[in-house]
Amino acid sequence: METIDQHTKGIMEECKKRAADAGLNASDETLEYLVTNQDLLKLSPKIMIPTLYDYWVHDIQVHQENARYKLYPNNPYETVINSRPPISFYNDNNPDWFNIMIFYHVMAHIDFFQNNAMFKNTWNEDFVGKALADKRRIAGLRDEHGRMVDYVIEFTRGLDNIVGYYDELADLNFPNEVNVDPKMKFYFDVFLQDVKEVTSSEFFKESERYNDLVRRNPDVARSIFFAEIQTKYPEFDALYEKREEKKYKNLDVIQFIMENSKKLNFEENRWMKSVMQIVRDTSMYFQPQLRTKIMNEGWASYWHENLILKDERIKGHEVDIARMHARVTAIPRVGLNPYAIGMRLFEYIKMIGDTGRNSFEFMKLKDIDERKKFDLKTGKGDELIFKVRSDLTDYLFIQEYIDQDFVNQHKLFVVGRKPDYERMVWKYYVKSRKAEDYKKMILGALAHPPDIQVNRKRTTKNILYLEHNYEGKPLKEDWIHNTMLGAEFLWDGPVVLKTNDVSMPQSGVEPVITPVIYKMHKRTLVKKEL
Amino acid sequence: MRMRDELIASLEKLKSEGLVDEAKEARMRKEIDGPLEHRVVDRHYKPKELPGLYNHSDMEKFYDYKPMVTPEMNLKSLEELLKRDEQREKDGFPKKIRLGKIARPGIGGKQKIIVVPTTQEEKFVHDELPDPEYDDSEEESDDGEFGGTGDEGEGDILGEQPMSPEGEGEGGAGSDDGGNHDVESNAYEIGKILTEKFKLPNLQDKGKKKAIVRYKYDLTDKNRGSGQVLDKKDTLREIIKKNLGLGRIADIDRVDTSSLLIDPNDMIYQIMSREIEFESQALVLFLRDYSGSMWGSPTEIVVHQHLYLYSWLMYQYKELVETRFAVHDMMAKEVPDFYTYYNIQAAGGTKIVSGIEFLNDIVEKENLAKDYNIYVFYGTDGDDWPDGSNKLVTELERMLGYVNRLGVTVVGNGFNNDSDTEFEKQVNDAKLIETYPNLMKLNKIGHDGGEDAIIEGIKHLVSEDGKGV
């Protein structure tokens, strides 16, 4: 792979300057490579990370059933990767105006990667460099341990979509300035919730009690607070002394297995944990991208349009630009285009910020004409979209900002599809023009890994007990067997999964939810209804 | 509907004769109440995927990049994959490679058999909410919700997408099914792979009848100077060539045909010649039960197994096999090609003897047993509508009189898994398998049977006693 030529690099640097002037803060150093179609074929199974570890499923182009994007939503054909320095890929032989447009798009992507809070777990390292070291480690392990390495990779990958991404983000985002008193932490996090299992209102009453004390007597608040606890719960002090610190950090399934599996902690098996760590780290790296697809593409499209219209270097190619832009951001007649929705939503949000429609005044207004005319001219549109870019995920983005005005403005509707067996066709029809329905449809289409946690109370030294927190959708049943087989191999003991079966006896009626237990032991899966 | 009334009448009659118990009646009612039409719906055709949230990327949108895989790459991968799978079995893990199967109409009406090696990376993932089991409404339920844009009002139709490749006109689904990762080979190659991967036995006894050669006479060969029919185009070509060589044509765009020299040796004729139309040794009759109870996975299993059998036979007989396909519900009929056989949908009641008798009649009328080694493969769920007679056994014995092998596959349909089916009861009572051990083979597959069960079944169906399973 070559880097782009000097001329094109010069164009890119100018784009960077203009992007910075507009407020985007992409990093200074960037790398640009030219790729051929052949290169792409090799890179795409590695999700464009050239240094990603080798795994036989990557090398072999295997057909994955239709609707694979629902099961594996990570699209590999991106042009820019979230590394330090950011690396981007370009096809050869493109005119300057085309490159300018793409560069602006790439700059906005980089700005997004480096400012959106969901990516915080990727800010402190260069993934590409780390991946290279990991790849070499795995290759070395393959020399020593042969195909066992691939089995460990396979079985860990089976659990890599349920990594504790949000837990890790919570840890990272915990404000550093806040020094948490461990006794206070123990009281609120553990004692009240797990030991005493108080209700939420009781919990808040307690925290208000403390806040009240601080307001009135900041110096002695703490002592008074704990004195009262001593009276109410005499056992508290003793429990606090006996507490086991480590027990209460939330570990995801992979981490838990790594820490507690007897087999993996034997000397001769320790190497397996390195492999598992690498698989987990890789998955963590890609988690934020999964949850911000619409925002990311929308942000990049918004800025490539914005900046290119101001760029005099494209003179004479306005029609070409318009055509390309339309192609990338057109709202499909039927279907969804994250570029289209994301870009238009950002435009909408800017308008909201500029006109002050995110104010309480506007929300109070009921009159349609007055709503149309409402314009406080606050000029705070940019401030708002930059904040949105930093703080939100796709879910919040859609949930918060799609409303009837937006849906009407862009003539959006929900499309349904019915089979017509007489004529052997699928009929597409307009199902609803209502904003709530449109919003619900998109939210339903967002990538949604299931929430599966280790149930610490029920897990013993021998049995690993996993629990699926039901969020409205059942698990894909025919994949449960092999996933649990992998988990059993790593845990080296029986693995239990508690989840729900869902059936719809009749249309238009609530689904029937039946709790079930799957148990994998000695490579045999047994299912039981509870 | 008239058909439904007839079926109900039959059921009532059988009930009054005491041939049908409660459980059996329930299953028969299901067949009566279900769809009654046999549509040919391409089993694997999926309309082009709609634009979605995650199937877009910068590469695809800006550069119009379309991922492509060459067939050569896939054939090599297939071998590697199979080797890896063998190793997995030895290590005690389930196999990971599935050889999918698609039969599609190819160019010129030929059948393309496409093997799609698939693997999955299983994880805990969400599934969609299931469809309602019982739908009271007349309307078909929705198959998904999508975004869209336009001026239409609620309820308006936007457009249509065909359910089968023919509907798409030229191009069809073959070129654009999400990356074209298929291994395209003809049945012979697949048969070879199957034989090697699954260690299927080679047919030792390819039957007593030698290959038949049939000739035909056709105007396909060409001859200079003399013949039956003048081939004008070729002749003209030769004349122009000669004249160009002689320098008699100044301007090729304005040729004066009256001034061309014509050499008698430049006249090209088509002549009648004798050609071998085909040679074959074996005739394979595929028959499957396409009654309502076969709906869903029993049919999937049978067609899957029959596809493999077809390919394997191609390989065994080095393509010198003729095949014919028939289906039956309460009546039997022949279908013109494998594509139809593979894709025609199940509906209606079950009368197994109709299929057996149908094949017997064809063989007799066309005197096929005289020239061919005949094999019959039949797939059913065995849930026959009883008729109180011995006709089925009689027809089966008639068939066993001329076949080299009758291989029957009984598939579970979810309702009859635990006990012997009607079909099996009759066969066992008449002791057919004991009497004809090397002629009739029967294998049973559960309704959730996977590729492994299918292959084991095939091994049994083609085994020769003393060798094989």
PDB file of C-alpha atoms in Angstrom, chain A residues 8-21 100 103-104 107 311-313:
ATOM      1  CA  THR A   8      -2.865  15.164  -3.000  1.00  0.00           C
ATOM      2  CA  LYS A   9      -1.309  15.410   0.431  1.00  0.00           C
ATOM      3  CA  GLY A  10      -1.043  19.156  -0.083  1.00  0.00           C
ATOM      4  CA  ILE A  11      -4.739  19.325  -0.859  1.00  0.00           C
ATOM      5  CA  MET A  12      -5.456  17.306   2.270  1.00  0.00           C
ATOM      6  CA  GLU A  13      -3.445  19.629   4.491  1.00  0.00           C
ATOM      7  CA  GLU A  14      -5.358  22.640   3.193  1.00  0.00           C
ATOM      8  CA  CYS A  15      -8.609  20.820   3.946  1.00  0.00           C
ATOM      9  CA  LYS A  16      -7.391  20.198   7.459  1.00  0.00           C
ATOM     10  CA  LYS A  17      -6.776  23.901   7.991  1.00  0.00           C
ATOM     11  CA  ARG A  18     -10.211  24.887   6.844  1.00  0.00           C
ATOM     12  CA  ALA A  19     -11.823  22.172   8.928  1.00  0.00           C
ATOM     13  CA  ALA A  20      -9.960  23.420  11.975  1.00  0.00           C
ATOM     14  CA  ASP A  21     -11.172  26.951  11.284  1.00  0.00           C
ATOM     15  CA  ILE A 100     -11.384  17.375  -1.408  1.00  0.00           C
ATOM     16  CA  PHE A 103     -10.986  14.611   2.868  1.00  0.00           C
ATOM     17  CA  TYR A 104     -13.593  16.822   4.515  1.00  0.00           C
ATOM     18  CA  MET A 107     -11.723  14.985   8.821  1.00  0.00           C
ATOM     19  CA  ASP A 311     -14.073  25.859  -0.807  1.00  0.00           C
ATOM     20  CA  GLU A 312     -13.149  27.817  -3.935  1.00  0.00           C
ATOM     21  CA  ARG A 313     -10.898  25.004  -5.131  1.00  0.00           C
TER      22      ARG A 313
END
